[in-house]
Structure formats: C-alpha cells, structure tokens
Amino acid sequence: TNASGDAALGNGGYGVRIIGASNNTVGGLIAGYRNIISGNGRGLSIETITATGNAVQGNYIGLNLAGTAALANNGSGIELEGVGNTIGGAATGAGNVISGNKFNGVIVTGVTSTGNKVQGNLIGTDATGTSALGNSGEGVRVIDASKTLVGGTVAGARNIISGNNRGVTFEGASTGNLVQGNYIGTDITGSNALGNSQEGVVLLSCSGNLIGGTVKGSRNVISGNTNDGVRISGPNATMNLVQGNFIGTKADGVTLLPNQGAGIDVFGGFNNTFGGTVATAGNVIAGNGYSGALIQAGNGNALLGNSMFSNARLGINLNRHDPFGLIANDQGDPDPGAN
C-alpha cells in the first residue's frame, strides 16, 4: 500500500513469501506489530514441506489500514503448503483479518501439508466482524491436505467465515480435517446474517473429515448462507461426520437464521453421518429455506439424533426428483435417488 495505508501501491508478486523456512512470525499479538499486506499480486505464501512452525498473526490482509475497506490482493490472501503452521491463533490479538481478496481468503494445498491451524481470524468481514467484505473465492479452501484445524474448541479459536463465495471447502484427498467452533455465515455475534453467497461448508469427493463434534466448544454455527448450510458431493465423499452444529439458527440454537437452501444437501456421498447416538452428537437443523436434510443421491448415509424444525419443506427428503413432497418407494426403479 501507500504510506498511509489507504491506497494500493502493490508489489507485482507476493507481499510476503516464505519458502522452506521455519519458525518465523509475520505480525504479532499487539496492534503495533500488525502488517498491512494488501494491493499485491498475491498476499502471503508459505511454501514446501520444510516450511514448519511459522505463525501469521494480527495482520490485515486485503484491507486498508483502518480495516474498513478492501485493498485487494489479486490472488488469495494466504497460500499455505507446509507442516504445523498457524494462521492466527487462540490468544488475544492473534487473529488476522483476511478479507476483500480476489481469490480465496486462505488456501491450504498439497498431500504433504498437514497439521496446520487456521484460528481466531475474521475471514470475509471488516475488522469489526459486523460487515461483509468478502473474498471472491472461498473463505478457507483445503485441497488434498490433512489434519487441518479450522477453529477450535476454545472461544478464542473461533473464526468468523462470512461474506465470501463459499465459507469452507475441502476437496480431493483432504482427510482428517476438523472444522470446529466457527461462525460460518453470521457476524461476530452469531446473531446476524453475513452469508456466504453459496454454501457454508462443502465436502467435495473427500473422506474422513469432521464438521463440529461431540466435545464442548466444537459446535459450529452454519447459518445465513445464500445456498445450503452443508453440502457433500462426489463419489469419494465418504465417512465424513457432521455433528453437534447449529444449522439455520442463531448461536442460541433456537432463533431462526436460515440458510436459503437446504440445511444439509448430499449429492452422491456415501456412508456419511449427520448427528449420532450420543447426546451431544445431534445437529439442530432449523428454519432453512428448503428441506432440513436433502439426500439426493448416495447410499448408507445416516441421520441420527438431530433436531429438525421449521424448515420450509420436509425435515428429511430422500427424493431427488420431487423435492416438494413425499412419494412412494419404487423398488427396482433405476433412478439415482437416495430412496
């Protein structure tokens, strides 16, 4: 940016680039350590398997100095390929504001990328967390990486992931990843919609990931999004768990804050579980603009112990071809519907 931090004067490539280096800190926990990384060809990059233990904390990435308007990096705000790096953190002042960028807020890539954390950030909002300032792509996008923790079970680890194209997306070989304790599609209070323009969470042909959980603090609020709350699709979308979340309500779990599509939408996923048999596993899926759970295609998916109410259509809909109501089972029919 320029010296006053209110206009772009960008570098043609990255603002900050770490290649194969470890244990560096970009920013810090107090306001005076903040970097403004904006207006560049790309924002910040951490690259290769030997890039370990780096921390990116307290920065504005894609915004002006005041944190009120976009000064977009033309690519993603943060690109991450490495092991055990942290974007933000649970400590006071650790979170970054990553907003207004022309591609994703944070993208984590590569089968060798594992054990990275994205915590305590505002991704797609202004610095107050009350107004949308979305990234044009996903808020957080994970491709082929494993054991990424998005959020956490303590309040300081919560990300606000709102105002983007999609909130959180996992793709390909991504496995063992966790999304916990976040507000996805709401403002920082969990009471007002700042919806992502498509889905809140997408699992695309990936397996073995956990959205929410059964332990205290693991619940996500996935509400206010323009399309589905959670969407699972693709032939390799299997063995994922969606547990303990509020999907379509405010953070109180009662007051409606609808996703405009279905609460949960499965199109081609197999053997995924929504809810569970222990008391804390069930999701609250309420108030959504379509069905609570729409299982369009795919076998062996389990809906257990959830509370579904006030959705615009059926609580559980297993019918791809007639989404407006019930139809009879039709044994031997070659259609690909879930029933």
Short mmCIF file of C-alpha atoms in Angstrom, two decimals:
data_model
loop_
_atom_site.label_atom_id
_atom_site.label_comp_id
_atom_site.label_asym_id
_atom_site.label_seq_id
_atom_site.Cartn_x
_atom_site.Cartn_y
_atom_site.Cartn_z
CA THR A 1 0.00 0.00 0.00
CA ASN A 2 0.98 3.66 0.12
CA ALA A 3 2.46 5.01 3.35
CA SER A 4 -0.93 5.96 4.77
CA GLY A 5 -2.36 2.50 4.10
CA ASP A 6 -5.39 3.77 2.22
CA ALA A 7 -4.50 3.13 -1.43
CA ALA A 8 -2.94 0.29 -3.36
CA LEU A 9 0.71 0.55 -4.39
CA GLY A 10 1.17 -3.17 -4.76
CA ASN A 11 4.09 -5.43 -5.48
CA GLY A 12 3.55 -7.41 -8.66
CA GLY A 13 4.11 -10.75 -6.96
CA TYR A 14 3.67 -11.68 -3.30
CA GLY A 15 3.57 -9.26 -0.42
CA VAL A 16 5.37 -11.80 1.82
CA ARG A 17 6.82 -15.14 0.72
CA ILE A 18 8.32 -17.86 2.96
CA ILE A 19 9.91 -20.75 1.06
CA GLY A 20 11.04 -23.78 3.02
CA ALA A 21 11.83 -21.74 6.15
CA SER A 22 10.69 -22.47 9.70
CA ASN A 23 9.65 -20.77 12.93
CA ASN A 24 9.13 -17.27 11.56
CA THR A 25 6.46 -14.83 12.75
CA VAL A 26 4.68 -12.38 10.46
CA GLY A 27 2.95 -9.80 12.65
CA GLY A 28 2.29 -10.44 16.32
CA LEU A 29 -0.13 -10.20 19.23
CA ILE A 30 -0.23 -6.43 19.71
CA ALA A 31 -1.61 -3.84 17.31
CA GLY A 32 1.78 -2.23 16.70
CA TYR A 33 3.09 -5.45 15.17
CA ARG A 34 0.35 -5.51 12.52
CA ASN A 35 1.34 -5.62 8.86
CA ILE A 36 -0.96 -4.40 6.11
CA ILE A 37 -0.44 -6.89 3.27
CA SER A 38 -2.69 -5.57 0.53
CA GLY A 39 -2.81 -4.50 -3.10
CA ASN A 40 -0.23 -7.04 -4.26
CA GLY A 41 -0.38 -9.67 -6.98
CA ARG A 42 -0.82 -12.18 -4.12
CA GLY A 43 -0.85 -11.75 -0.39
CA LEU A 44 1.30 -14.09 1.73
CA SER A 45 2.68 -17.50 0.82
CA ILE A 46 4.23 -20.28 2.95
CA GLU A 47 5.65 -22.99 0.69
CA THR A 48 7.07 -26.54 0.70
CA ILE A 49 7.09 -29.37 3.21
CA THR A 50 10.06 -27.92 5.10
CA ALA A 51 8.10 -24.75 5.93
CA THR A 52 7.17 -25.60 9.51
CA GLY A 53 6.16 -23.78 12.67
CA ASN A 54 5.56 -20.40 11.07
CA ALA A 55 2.94 -18.04 12.55
CA VAL A 56 0.92 -15.33 10.81
CA GLN A 57 -0.76 -13.18 13.45
CA GLY A 58 -2.61 -9.91 13.82
CA ASN A 59 -2.34 -8.72 10.22
CA TYR A 60 -4.76 -7.09 7.80
CA ILE A 61 -4.54 -8.99 4.52
CA GLY A 62 -6.52 -7.48 1.67
CA LEU A 63 -7.76 -4.42 3.59
CA ASN A 64 -6.80 -0.82 4.23
CA LEU A 65 -5.13 0.39 7.42
CA ALA A 66 -8.48 1.15 9.06
CA GLY A 67 -9.82 -2.33 8.30
CA THR A 68 -12.94 -0.84 6.76
CA ALA A 69 -12.46 -1.30 3.01
CA ALA A 70 -10.84 -3.70 0.58
CA LEU A 71 -7.39 -3.15 -0.94
CA ALA A 72 -7.45 -6.48 -2.64
CA ASN A 73 -4.55 -8.76 -3.31
CA ASN A 74 -5.25 -10.08 -6.79
CA GLY A 75 -4.83 -13.71 -5.73
CA SER A 76 -5.54 -15.36 -2.39
CA GLY A 77 -4.86 -13.64 0.88
CA ILE A 78 -2.80 -16.56 2.26
CA GLU A 79 -1.45 -19.60 0.39
CA LEU A 80 -0.18 -22.36 2.66
CA GLU A 81 1.75 -25.53 1.90
CA GLY A 82 3.68 -26.89 4.85
CA VAL A 83 3.53 -28.63 8.21
CA GLY A 84 2.41 -27.30 11.57
CA ASN A 85 1.97 -23.65 10.65
CA THR A 86 -0.58 -21.36 12.30
CA ILE A 87 -2.70 -18.68 10.68
CA GLY A 88 -3.95 -16.62 13.63
CA GLY A 89 -4.27 -18.42 16.94
CA ALA A 90 -6.42 -18.61 20.05
CA ALA A 91 -4.57 -15.92 22.02
CA THR A 92 -5.91 -12.37 22.24
CA GLY A 93 -4.67 -10.35 19.26
CA ALA A 94 -3.51 -13.36 17.26
CA GLY A 95 -6.29 -13.35 14.70
CA ASN A 96 -5.85 -11.83 11.26
CA VAL A 97 -8.45 -10.04 9.17
CA ILE A 98 -8.29 -11.73 5.76
CA SER A 99 -10.85 -10.10 3.53
CA GLY A 100 -11.52 -8.46 0.20
CA ASN A 101 -9.06 -10.57 -1.79
CA LYS A 102 -9.75 -11.51 -5.41
CA PHE A 103 -9.48 -15.27 -4.83
CA ASN A 104 -9.59 -17.25 -1.57
CA GLY A 105 -9.04 -15.93 1.91
CA VAL A 106 -6.85 -18.89 2.96
CA ILE A 107 -5.94 -21.85 0.74
CA VAL A 108 -4.10 -24.90 2.12
CA THR A 109 -2.80 -27.29 -0.55
CA GLY A 110 -0.85 -30.48 -1.07
CA VAL A 111 -0.79 -34.04 0.25
CA THR A 112 2.32 -33.21 2.28
CA SER A 113 0.55 -30.34 4.05
CA THR A 114 -0.56 -31.49 7.48
CA GLY A 115 -1.20 -30.24 10.97
CA ASN A 116 -1.80 -26.61 10.04
CA LYS A 117 -4.17 -24.37 12.02
CA VAL A 118 -6.48 -21.53 10.96
CA GLN A 119 -7.77 -19.95 14.17
CA GLY A 120 -9.26 -16.76 15.51
CA ASN A 121 -9.48 -14.94 12.20
CA LEU A 122 -12.07 -12.73 10.55
CA ILE A 123 -12.30 -14.08 7.02
CA GLY A 124 -14.59 -12.12 4.72
CA THR A 125 -15.60 -9.30 7.09
CA ASP A 126 -14.28 -5.90 8.07
CA ALA A 127 -12.15 -5.53 11.19
CA THR A 128 -15.23 -5.27 13.45
CA GLY A 129 -16.69 -8.54 12.23
CA THR A 130 -20.04 -6.87 11.65
CA SER A 131 -19.95 -6.00 7.91
CA ALA A 132 -19.24 -8.19 4.92
CA LEU A 133 -16.01 -7.59 2.99
CA GLY A 134 -15.81 -10.92 1.26
CA ASN A 135 -13.07 -12.73 -0.55
CA SER A 136 -14.17 -13.57 -4.10
CA GLY A 137 -13.43 -17.27 -3.67
CA GLU A 138 -13.70 -19.48 -0.60
CA GLY A 139 -13.08 -18.19 2.88
CA VAL A 140 -10.97 -21.29 3.63
CA ARG A 141 -10.17 -23.82 0.91
CA VAL A 142 -8.30 -27.06 1.60
CA ILE A 143 -7.13 -29.21 -1.31
CA ASP A 144 -5.55 -32.63 -0.63
CA ALA A 145 -4.21 -31.58 2.81
CA SER A 146 -4.75 -33.47 6.06
CA LYS A 147 -5.31 -32.71 9.74
CA THR A 148 -6.02 -29.02 9.17
CA LEU A 149 -7.77 -27.46 12.16
CA VAL A 150 -10.14 -24.66 11.21
CA GLY A 151 -11.19 -23.09 14.52
CA GLY A 152 -11.04 -25.00 17.78
CA THR A 153 -12.91 -25.74 20.99
CA VAL A 154 -11.99 -22.56 22.91
CA ALA A 155 -13.72 -19.26 22.14
CA GLY A 156 -10.53 -17.51 21.05
CA ALA A 157 -10.00 -20.04 18.27
CA ARG A 158 -13.31 -19.21 16.57
CA ASN A 159 -13.10 -17.94 13.00
CA ILE A 160 -15.81 -15.77 11.53
CA ILE A 161 -16.04 -17.01 7.93
CA SER A 162 -18.70 -14.94 6.23
CA GLY A 163 -19.38 -12.83 3.18
CA ASN A 164 -17.28 -14.98 0.83
CA ASN A 165 -18.30 -17.06 -2.18
CA ARG A 166 -18.29 -20.22 -0.03
CA GLY A 167 -17.32 -20.48 3.60
CA VAL A 168 -15.14 -23.61 3.95
CA THR A 169 -14.39 -26.16 1.23
CA PHE A 170 -12.48 -29.45 1.42
CA GLU A 171 -11.55 -31.19 -1.83
CA GLY A 172 -9.80 -34.24 -3.19
CA ALA A 173 -7.56 -36.23 -0.86
CA SER A 174 -8.30 -33.95 2.09
CA THR A 175 -8.79 -36.15 5.15
CA GLY A 176 -8.70 -35.92 8.92
CA ASN A 177 -9.51 -32.22 8.86
CA LEU A 178 -11.60 -30.53 11.57
CA VAL A 179 -13.93 -27.53 11.44
CA GLN A 180 -14.89 -26.61 14.99
CA GLY A 181 -16.30 -23.68 16.92
CA ASN A 182 -16.72 -21.31 13.97
CA TYR A 183 -19.43 -18.91 12.87
CA ILE A 184 -19.94 -19.54 9.16
CA GLY A 185 -22.37 -17.11 7.52
CA THR A 186 -23.01 -14.85 10.51
CA ASP A 187 -21.43 -11.79 12.05
CA ILE A 188 -19.17 -11.92 15.09
CA THR A 189 -22.15 -12.09 17.47
CA GLY A 190 -23.66 -15.15 15.80
CA SER A 191 -26.96 -13.29 15.63
CA ASN A 192 -27.00 -11.54 12.25
CA ALA A 193 -26.61 -12.91 8.76
CA LEU A 194 -23.47 -12.11 6.76
CA GLY A 195 -24.00 -15.01 4.43
CA ASN A 196 -21.53 -16.61 2.12
CA SER A 197 -23.07 -16.31 -1.35
CA GLN A 198 -23.14 -20.07 -1.88
CA GLU A 199 -22.73 -22.85 0.71
CA GLY A 200 -21.42 -22.55 4.24
CA VAL A 201 -19.38 -25.79 4.18
CA VAL A 202 -18.65 -28.06 1.18
CA LEU A 203 -17.05 -31.51 1.25
CA LEU A 204 -16.22 -32.41 -2.34
CA SER A 205 -15.14 -36.02 -3.02
CA CYS A 206 -13.14 -36.18 0.22
CA SER A 207 -13.34 -38.53 3.18
CA GLY A 208 -12.89 -38.77 6.92
CA ASN A 209 -13.40 -35.14 7.91
CA LEU A 210 -15.23 -33.79 10.98
CA ILE A 211 -17.53 -30.77 10.97
CA GLY A 212 -18.34 -29.95 14.60
CA GLY A 213 -18.04 -32.75 17.12
CA THR A 214 -19.31 -34.01 20.44
CA VAL A 215 -16.92 -32.25 22.83
CA LYS A 216 -17.67 -28.89 24.45
CA GLY A 217 -16.91 -25.94 22.20
CA SER A 218 -16.78 -27.92 18.95
CA ARG A 219 -20.14 -26.70 17.63
CA ASN A 220 -20.20 -24.55 14.50
CA VAL A 221 -22.98 -22.10 13.71
CA ILE A 222 -23.63 -22.50 9.97
CA SER A 223 -26.40 -20.06 9.17
CA GLY A 224 -27.43 -17.17 7.00
CA ASN A 225 -25.82 -18.50 3.83
CA THR A 226 -27.41 -17.96 0.42
CA ASN A 227 -27.39 -21.64 -0.57
CA ASP A 228 -27.06 -24.81 1.57
CA GLY A 229 -25.62 -24.90 5.04
CA VAL A 230 -23.55 -28.07 4.45
CA ARG A 231 -23.16 -29.78 1.08
CA ILE A 232 -21.47 -33.14 0.49
CA SER A 233 -20.99 -34.36 -3.07
CA GLY A 234 -18.92 -36.62 -5.26
CA PRO A 235 -18.29 -40.37 -5.48
CA ASN A 236 -15.41 -40.26 -2.98
CA ALA A 237 -17.28 -38.22 -0.36
CA THR A 238 -17.43 -40.83 2.36
CA MET A 239 -17.10 -41.37 6.11
CA ASN A 240 -17.42 -37.69 6.95
CA LEU A 241 -19.06 -36.64 10.23
CA VAL A 242 -21.30 -33.59 10.76
CA GLN A 243 -22.11 -33.41 14.46
CA GLY A 244 -23.33 -31.02 17.12
CA ASN A 245 -23.82 -27.99 14.88
CA PHE A 246 -26.49 -25.29 14.66
CA ILE A 247 -27.51 -25.16 11.00
CA GLY A 248 -30.04 -22.43 10.27
CA THR A 249 -30.26 -20.80 13.69
CA LYS A 250 -28.51 -18.09 15.61
CA ALA A 251 -25.86 -19.05 18.16
CA ASP A 252 -28.61 -19.63 20.74
CA GLY A 253 -29.75 -22.69 18.76
CA VAL A 254 -33.38 -21.58 18.87
CA THR A 255 -33.88 -18.32 16.99
CA LEU A 256 -34.03 -18.91 13.25
CA LEU A 257 -31.31 -17.53 10.94
CA PRO A 258 -31.98 -19.56 7.80
CA ASN A 259 -29.72 -20.81 5.11
CA GLN A 260 -31.70 -20.18 1.94
CA GLY A 261 -31.08 -23.68 0.57
CA ALA A 262 -31.20 -26.96 2.47
CA GLY A 263 -29.63 -27.31 5.87
CA ILE A 264 -27.76 -30.40 4.65
CA ASP A 265 -27.57 -31.46 1.00
CA VAL A 266 -25.98 -34.77 -0.07
CA PHE A 267 -25.49 -35.43 -3.76
CA GLY A 268 -23.52 -38.59 -4.30
CA GLY A 269 -21.88 -39.07 -0.90
CA PHE A 270 -21.69 -42.48 0.78
CA ASN A 271 -21.65 -43.62 4.42
CA ASN A 272 -21.54 -40.15 5.90
CA THR A 273 -23.07 -39.48 9.32
CA PHE A 274 -25.11 -36.48 10.37
CA GLY A 275 -25.60 -36.48 14.14
CA GLY A 276 -25.07 -39.65 16.13
CA THR A 277 -26.23 -41.73 19.05
CA VAL A 278 -24.60 -39.83 21.92
CA ALA A 279 -26.45 -36.88 23.42
CA THR A 280 -24.13 -34.18 22.08
CA ALA A 281 -23.86 -35.53 18.53
CA GLY A 282 -27.16 -34.28 17.15
CA ASN A 283 -27.34 -31.20 14.97
CA VAL A 284 -30.06 -28.57 15.20
CA ILE A 285 -31.23 -28.10 11.59
CA ALA A 286 -33.95 -25.49 11.55
CA GLY A 287 -35.56 -22.67 9.63
CA ASN A 288 -33.85 -23.37 6.33
CA GLY A 289 -35.39 -22.33 3.03
CA TYR A 290 -35.56 -25.84 1.63
CA SER A 291 -35.52 -29.25 3.32
CA GLY A 292 -33.71 -29.80 6.58
CA ALA A 293 -31.73 -32.68 5.09
CA LEU A 294 -31.93 -33.37 1.35
CA ILE A 295 -30.29 -36.68 0.42
CA GLN A 296 -30.41 -36.60 -3.37
CA ALA A 297 -28.08 -39.48 -4.22
CA GLY A 298 -25.74 -41.84 -2.42
CA ASN A 299 -26.16 -44.85 -0.15
CA GLY A 300 -25.53 -45.56 3.52
CA ASN A 301 -25.83 -42.03 4.84
CA ALA A 302 -27.07 -41.86 8.44
CA LEU A 303 -29.26 -39.16 10.02
CA LEU A 304 -29.29 -39.78 13.75
CA GLY A 305 -30.38 -37.82 16.79
CA ASN A 306 -30.89 -34.48 15.06
CA SER A 307 -33.49 -31.83 15.91
CA MET A 308 -35.22 -30.58 12.76
CA PHE A 309 -37.96 -27.95 12.84
CA SER A 310 -39.40 -25.00 10.91
CA ASN A 311 -37.66 -25.86 7.64
CA ALA A 312 -39.64 -24.72 4.60
CA ARG A 313 -40.03 -28.26 3.23
CA LEU A 314 -39.58 -31.80 4.54
CA GLY A 315 -37.35 -32.33 7.52
CA ILE A 316 -35.74 -35.30 5.75
CA ASN A 317 -36.16 -35.59 1.99
CA LEU A 318 -34.83 -38.67 0.17
CA ASN A 319 -36.31 -37.74 -3.17
CA ARG A 320 -34.21 -36.07 -5.80
CA HIS A 321 -36.98 -35.85 -8.41
CA ASP A 322 -39.90 -34.48 -6.40
CA PRO A 323 -38.42 -32.20 -3.75
CA PHE A 324 -41.80 -30.72 -2.86
CA GLY A 325 -43.20 -33.74 -1.03
CA LEU A 326 -43.33 -37.45 -0.34
CA ILE A 327 -43.58 -40.16 -2.95
CA ALA A 328 -43.85 -43.90 -2.51
CA ASN A 329 -40.85 -46.23 -2.62
CA ASP A 330 -40.40 -47.63 -6.11
CA GLN A 331 -38.50 -50.89 -5.93
CA GLY A 332 -36.35 -51.64 -8.96
CA ASP A 333 -36.52 -48.12 -10.35
CA PRO A 334 -33.16 -47.27 -11.99
CA ASP A 335 -33.16 -43.63 -10.88
CA PRO A 336 -30.20 -42.49 -8.75
CA GLY A 337 -32.20 -41.06 -5.86
CA ALA A 338 -31.28 -41.92 -2.32
CA ASN A 339 -34.56 -43.75 -1.60
#
